[in-house]
PDB file of C-alpha atoms in Angstrom:
ATOM      1  CA  MET A   1     149.361  35.541 101.371  1.00 53.00           C
ATOM      2  CA  GLY A   2     145.709  35.967 101.763  1.00 69.00           C
ATOM      3  CA  ILE A   3     143.161  37.363  99.786  1.00 77.00           C
ATOM      4  CA  THR A   4     141.559  41.035 101.080  1.00 83.00           C
ATOM      5  CA  PHE A   5     137.916  41.192 100.974  1.00 87.00           C
ATOM      6  CA  GLY A   6     138.270  44.538  98.026  1.00 81.00           C
ATOM      7  CA  GLU A   7     140.022  42.303  96.034  1.00 79.00           C
ATOM      8  CA  PHE A   8     137.828  39.535  95.698  1.00 87.00           C
ATOM      9  CA  MET A   9     134.889  42.011  95.978  1.00 86.00           C
ATOM     10  CA  THR A  10     136.937  43.372  92.630  1.00 82.00           C
ATOM     11  CA  LEU A  11     137.016  40.463  90.978  1.00 82.00           C
ATOM     12  CA  LEU A  12     133.789  39.359  91.782  1.00 87.00           C
ATOM     13  CA  LEU A  13     132.163  42.671  90.411  1.00 86.00           C
ATOM     14  CA  MET A  14     134.205  41.489  87.579  1.00 81.00           C
ATOM     15  CA  ALA A  15     132.781  37.901  86.653  1.00 86.00           C
ATOM     16  CA  ILE A  16     129.057  39.341  87.691  1.00 86.00           C
ATOM     17  CA  ALA A  17     129.867  42.180  84.975  1.00 80.00           C
ATOM     18  CA  LEU A  18     131.677  39.459  82.375  1.00 77.00           C
ATOM     19  CA  GLY A  19     129.238  36.831  82.979  1.00 82.00           C
ATOM     20  CA  MET A  20     126.168  39.595  81.837  1.00 81.00           C
ATOM     21  CA  ASP A  21     127.072  39.126  78.324  1.00 75.00           C
ATOM     22  CA  ALA A  22     126.387  35.735  78.797  1.00 81.00           C
ATOM     23  CA  PHE A  23     123.095  36.472  80.350  1.00 85.00           C
ATOM     24  CA  SER A  24     122.059  38.328  77.497  1.00 79.00           C
ATOM     25  CA  VAL A  25     123.015  35.680  75.090  1.00 78.00           C
ATOM     26  CA  GLY A  26     121.232  33.134  77.197  1.00 83.00           C
ATOM     27  CA  LEU A  27     118.145  35.090  77.045  1.00 83.00           C
ATOM     28  CA  GLY A  28     118.125  35.571  73.541  1.00 79.00           C
ATOM     29  CA  MET A  29     119.544  31.824  72.629  1.00 81.00           C
ATOM     30  CA  GLY A  30     117.087  30.003  75.080  1.00 82.00           C
ATOM     31  CA  MET A  31     113.682  31.581  72.908  1.00 79.00           C
ATOM     32  CA  ILE A  32     114.422  28.416  71.056  1.00 80.00           C
ATOM     33  CA  LYS A  33     113.425  25.285  71.993  1.00 77.00           C
ATOM     34  CA  LEU A  34     115.889  24.007  74.485  1.00 83.00           C
ATOM     35  CA  ARG A  35     115.141  21.119  76.876  1.00 88.00           C
ATOM     36  CA  LEU A  36     117.017  21.263  80.171  1.00 90.00           C
ATOM     37  CA  ARG A  37     119.740  18.642  79.590  1.00 92.00           C
ATOM     38  CA  GLN A  38     120.548  21.394  76.743  1.00 90.00           C
ATOM     39  CA  ILE A  39     120.035  24.434  79.004  1.00 91.00           C
ATOM     40  CA  PHE A  40     122.048  22.348  81.608  1.00 94.00           C
ATOM     41  CA  TYR A  41     125.343  21.552  79.021  1.00 92.00           C
ATOM     42  CA  ILE A  42     125.263  25.252  77.646  1.00 92.00           C
ATOM     43  CA  GLY A  43     125.939  26.548  81.115  1.00 93.00           C
ATOM     44  CA  VAL A  44     128.480  24.091  81.950  1.00 95.00           C
ATOM     45  CA  THR A  45     130.033  24.817  78.123  1.00 94.00           C
ATOM     46  CA  ILE A  46     129.466  28.894  78.969  1.00 92.00           C
ATOM     47  CA  GLY A  47     131.858  28.175  82.336  1.00 94.00           C
ATOM     48  CA  VAL A  48     134.235  26.326  81.077  1.00 95.00           C
ATOM     49  CA  PHE A  49     135.017  28.747  78.421  1.00 93.00           C
ATOM     50  CA  HIS A  50     135.146  31.558  80.923  1.00 92.00           C
ATOM     51  CA  ILE A  51     137.904  29.395  82.922  1.00 93.00           C
ATOM     52  CA  PHE A  52     140.226  28.953  80.087  1.00 93.00           C
ATOM     53  CA  MET A  53     139.665  31.973  77.773  1.00 91.00           C
ATOM     54  CA  PRO A  54     140.538  34.385  80.977  1.00 88.00           C
ATOM     55  CA  LEU A  55     143.614  31.925  81.732  1.00 89.00           C
ATOM     56  CA  GLY A  56     145.115  31.607  78.283  1.00 89.00           C
ATOM     57  CA  GLY A  57     144.486  35.924  78.419  1.00 80.00           C
ATOM     58  CA  MET A  58     146.608  36.088  81.266  1.00 81.00           C
ATOM     59  CA  ALA A  59     149.360  34.328  80.021  1.00 81.00           C
ATOM     60  CA  VAL A  60     149.394  35.881  76.635  1.00 76.00           C
ATOM     61  CA  GLY A  61     148.623  39.110  78.878  1.00 64.00           C
ATOM     62  CA  LYS A  62     151.919  38.926  80.255  1.00 62.00           C
ATOM     63  CA  VAL A  63     153.820  39.209  76.979  1.00 63.00           C
ATOM     64  CA  LEU A  64     151.575  40.910  74.564  1.00 56.00           C
ATOM     65  CA  SER A  65     149.816  44.659  74.975  1.00 46.00           C
ATOM     66  CA  GLN A  66     146.563  45.628  75.716  1.00 50.00           C
ATOM     67  CA  GLU A  67     146.086  46.408  71.619  1.00 57.00           C
ATOM     68  CA  PHE A  68     145.378  42.684  71.509  1.00 57.00           C
ATOM     69  CA  GLY A  69     142.579  42.980  73.464  1.00 59.00           C
ATOM     70  CA  SER A  70     140.169  45.351  71.465  1.00 67.00           C
ATOM     71  CA  ILE A  71     140.407  42.109  68.543  1.00 69.00           C
ATOM     72  CA  ALA A  72     139.347  40.016  70.691  1.00 64.00           C
ATOM     73  CA  THR A  73     135.946  42.170  71.482  1.00 66.00           C
ATOM     74  CA  LEU A  74     135.606  42.593  67.829  1.00 73.00           C
ATOM     75  CA  ILE A  75     135.767  38.793  66.563  1.00 70.00           C
ATOM     76  CA  GLY A  76     133.365  38.461  69.909  1.00 65.00           C
ATOM     77  CA  GLY A  77     131.261  41.171  68.656  1.00 71.00           C
ATOM     78  CA  LEU A  78     131.198  39.400  64.739  1.00 78.00           C
ATOM     79  CA  LEU A  79     130.505  36.308  65.506  1.00 72.00           C
ATOM     80  CA  LEU A  80     127.304  37.416  67.536  1.00 71.00           C
ATOM     81  CA  VAL A  81     125.995  39.374  64.421  1.00 81.00           C
ATOM     82  CA  MET A  82     126.279  36.326  62.083  1.00 79.00           C
ATOM     83  CA  LEU A  83     124.505  34.232  65.367  1.00 71.00           C
ATOM     84  CA  GLY A  84     121.552  36.864  65.655  1.00 74.00           C
ATOM     85  CA  LEU A  85     121.269  37.410  61.977  1.00 82.00           C
ATOM     86  CA  GLN A  86     120.984  33.206  61.336  1.00 75.00           C
ATOM     87  CA  MET A  87     118.546  32.679  64.264  1.00 68.00           C
ATOM     88  CA  MET A  88     116.543  35.724  62.803  1.00 75.00           C
ATOM     89  CA  PHE A  89     116.241  34.316  58.970  1.00 76.00           C
ATOM     90  CA  SER A  90     115.380  31.160  60.204  1.00 69.00           C
ATOM     91  CA  SER A  91     112.825  32.426  62.491  1.00 68.00           C
ATOM     92  CA  PHE A  92     110.726  33.399  58.744  1.00 73.00           C
ATOM     93  CA  LYS A  93     111.524  30.194  57.426  1.00 70.00           C
ATOM     94  CA  LYS A  94     109.624  27.978  57.256  1.00 58.00           C
ATOM     95  CA  GLU A  95     111.090  24.984  59.193  1.00 53.00           C
ATOM     96  CA  ASP A  96     110.777  23.829  62.393  1.00 50.00           C
ATOM     97  CA  GLY A  97     114.698  24.281  63.918  1.00 47.00           C
ATOM     98  CA  PRO A  98     117.092  27.005  63.517  1.00 46.00           C
ATOM     99  CA  MET A  99     119.895  27.219  61.286  1.00 47.00           C
ATOM    100  CA  ILE A 100     122.278  27.564  64.246  1.00 53.00           C
ATOM    101  CA  THR A 101     121.871  25.783  67.286  1.00 62.00           C
ATOM    102  CA  PRO A 102     123.688  25.705  70.803  1.00 66.00           C
ATOM    103  CA  VAL A 103     124.634  22.098  70.203  1.00 67.00           C
ATOM    104  CA  GLY A 104     128.075  20.555  68.446  1.00 75.00           C
ATOM    105  CA  ALA A 105     129.715  23.221  66.391  1.00 78.00           C
ATOM    106  CA  GLY A 106     127.216  25.762  67.315  1.00 76.00           C
ATOM    107  CA  LEU A 107     127.598  24.991  70.761  1.00 82.00           C
ATOM    108  CA  PHE A 108     131.175  25.752  70.269  1.00 84.00           C
ATOM    109  CA  VAL A 109     130.358  28.830  68.639  1.00 80.00           C
ATOM    110  CA  PHE A 110     128.234  30.355  70.510  1.00 77.00           C
ATOM    111  CA  ALA A 111     130.452  29.730  73.970  1.00 84.00           C
ATOM    112  CA  LEU A 112     133.195  31.081  71.941  1.00 83.00           C
ATOM    113  CA  SER A 113     131.566  34.134  71.223  1.00 77.00           C
ATOM    114  CA  VAL A 114     130.397  35.378  74.843  1.00 77.00           C
ATOM    115  CA  SER A 115     134.149  34.607  76.031  1.00 81.00           C
ATOM    116  CA  LEU A 116     136.076  36.409  73.868  1.00 76.00           C
ATOM    117  CA  ASP A 117     135.712  39.469  76.032  1.00 72.00           C
ATOM    118  CA  SER A 118     136.921  37.343  79.193  1.00 78.00           C
ATOM    119  CA  PHE A 119     140.596  36.741  77.393  1.00 79.00           C
ATOM    120  CA  SER A 120     140.550  40.643  76.665  1.00 70.00           C
ATOM    121  CA  VAL A 121     140.110  40.785  80.583  1.00 74.00           C
ATOM    122  CA  GLY A 122     142.328  37.906  81.059  1.00 75.00           C
ATOM    123  CA  LEU A 123     145.036  40.188  78.717  1.00 68.00           C
ATOM    124  CA  SER A 124     144.632  42.997  81.356  1.00 66.00           C
ATOM    125  CA  LEU A 125     144.894  41.150  84.656  1.00 69.00           C
ATOM    126  CA  GLY A 126     147.900  38.968  83.157  1.00 68.00           C
ATOM    127  CA  ILE A 127     149.876  42.515  83.081  1.00 60.00           C
ATOM    128  CA  TYR A 128     148.875  43.882  85.648  1.00 61.00           C
ATOM    129  CA  GLY A 129     149.181  39.909  88.079  1.00 63.00           C
ATOM    130  CA  ALA A 130     145.878  38.916  89.062  1.00 67.00           C
ATOM    131  CA  ARG A 131     145.406  36.316  91.467  1.00 79.00           C
ATOM    132  CA  THR A 132     145.002  33.234  88.510  1.00 83.00           C
ATOM    133  CA  LEU A 133     142.779  30.735  90.333  1.00 88.00           C
ATOM    134  CA  LEU A 134     140.584  32.775  91.801  1.00 88.00           C
ATOM    135  CA  THR A 135     139.828  34.892  88.599  1.00 86.00           C
ATOM    136  CA  ILE A 136     138.686  32.038  86.541  1.00 90.00           C
ATOM    137  CA  LEU A 137     137.226  30.220  89.361  1.00 92.00           C
ATOM    138  CA  LEU A 138     134.851  33.524  89.900  1.00 93.00           C
ATOM    139  CA  PHE A 139     134.420  33.989  85.983  1.00 91.00           C
ATOM    140  CA  GLY A 140     133.342  30.229  85.340  1.00 94.00           C
ATOM    141  CA  ALA A 141     131.398  29.637  88.185  1.00 96.00           C
ATOM    142  CA  VAL A 142     129.639  32.981  87.761  1.00 94.00           C
ATOM    143  CA  SER A 143     128.799  33.087  84.094  1.00 93.00           C
ATOM    144  CA  MET A 144     128.027  29.747  84.236  1.00 95.00           C
ATOM    145  CA  LEU A 145     125.118  30.848  86.479  1.00 96.00           C
ATOM    146  CA  LEU A 146     124.297  33.550  84.642  1.00 92.00           C
ATOM    147  CA  THR A 147     123.620  31.399  81.402  1.00 93.00           C
ATOM    148  CA  TRP A 148     120.993  29.039  83.347  1.00 94.00           C
ATOM    149  CA  MET A 149     119.405  32.037  84.461  1.00 93.00           C
ATOM    150  CA  GLY A 150     119.171  33.597  80.751  1.00 91.00           C
ATOM    151  CA  LEU A 151     118.198  30.618  79.551  1.00 91.00           C
ATOM    152  CA  ILE A 152     115.816  29.475  81.737  1.00 92.00           C
ATOM    153  CA  PHE A 153     114.171  32.859  81.490  1.00 90.00           C
ATOM    154  CA  GLY A 154     114.423  32.889  77.888  1.00 87.00           C
ATOM    155  CA  ARG A 155     112.525  29.872  77.848  1.00 84.00           C
ATOM    156  CA  LYS A 156     110.154  31.076  79.534  1.00 83.00           C
ATOM    157  CA  LEU A 157     109.729  34.150  77.136  1.00 80.00           C
ATOM    158  CA  GLN A 158     109.570  31.463  74.659  1.00 71.00           C
ATOM    159  CA  GLY A 159     106.474  30.567  76.096  1.00 69.00           C
ATOM    160  CA  TRP A 160     104.716  33.539  75.912  1.00 72.00           C
ATOM    161  CA  LEU A 161     105.527  34.376  72.524  1.00 65.00           C
ATOM    162  CA  GLY A 162     105.439  31.550  70.592  1.00 63.00           C
ATOM    163  CA  SER A 163     106.350  32.269  67.036  1.00 57.00           C
ATOM    164  CA  TYR A 164     107.865  35.316  67.664  1.00 67.00           C
ATOM    165  CA  SER A 165     110.211  34.226  70.039  1.00 59.00           C
ATOM    166  CA  GLU A 166     113.574  33.502  67.854  1.00 63.00           C
ATOM    167  CA  ALA A 167     113.340  36.002  66.127  1.00 72.00           C
ATOM    168  CA  LEU A 168     113.576  38.378  69.680  1.00 71.00           C
ATOM    169  CA  GLY A 169     116.045  36.150  69.946  1.00 65.00           C
ATOM    170  CA  GLY A 170     117.788  36.627  67.307  1.00 71.00           C
ATOM    171  CA  SER A 171     117.482  40.550  67.586  1.00 79.00           C
ATOM    172  CA  ILE A 172     118.863  40.474  71.073  1.00 73.00           C
ATOM    173  CA  LEU A 173     122.346  38.400  70.032  1.00 69.00           C
ATOM    174  CA  LEU A 174     121.910  40.214  66.643  1.00 79.00           C
ATOM    175  CA  GLY A 175     121.771  43.918  69.218  1.00 80.00           C
ATOM    176  CA  PHE A 176     124.432  42.876  71.811  1.00 73.00           C
ATOM    177  CA  GLY A 177     126.917  41.926  68.826  1.00 75.00           C
ATOM    178  CA  ILE A 178     126.474  45.367  67.743  1.00 85.00           C
ATOM    179  CA  LYS A 179     127.472  47.153  71.352  1.00 77.00           C
ATOM    180  CA  LEU A 180     130.559  44.685  70.785  1.00 71.00           C
ATOM    181  CA  LEU A 181     131.731  45.974  67.628  1.00 79.00           C
ATOM    182  CA  PHE A 182     130.796  50.219  68.077  1.00 83.00           C
ATOM    183  CA  PHE A 183     130.142  50.852  71.512  1.00 76.00           C
ATOM    184  CA  VAL A 184     132.793  49.692  73.675  1.00 61.00           C
TER     185      VAL A 184
END
């Protein structure tokens, strides 16, 4: 069975919509001082999470109801609010580095927070029987590219805004987390 153009475009648009949160969060996190190597690893990690989270969601979606997807969105929103608040508070301290950085466990929390919504979308797609391989590859590739774009653009903004950039980045994460919690 071949894939139709309409099916591909639908999945691509879905991947872009899911990747836009990675772009937004990347924009905020890019305002802390990151090296290009860190930006590369962050994008790859988020891309991998955007492969495995919807894959897990698609598997679970065949078994569970739609209600579980809203719980995943709430958890993602709470994680983003916590990350945003930590970045904002650390920008007011006299220390050189942020309280949480996208390396090690911080990178795991960061990637998990932006990919939880793809888990809930995977639940829906699993219920409707979407093409698994195409879906997860599109979700992973698009989110990786959009994360890189957000991080690089955030890095440029950091240079322009100086010491206020981390507070702005934290407020972006906080705002996006609040949006997930109250306006989805």
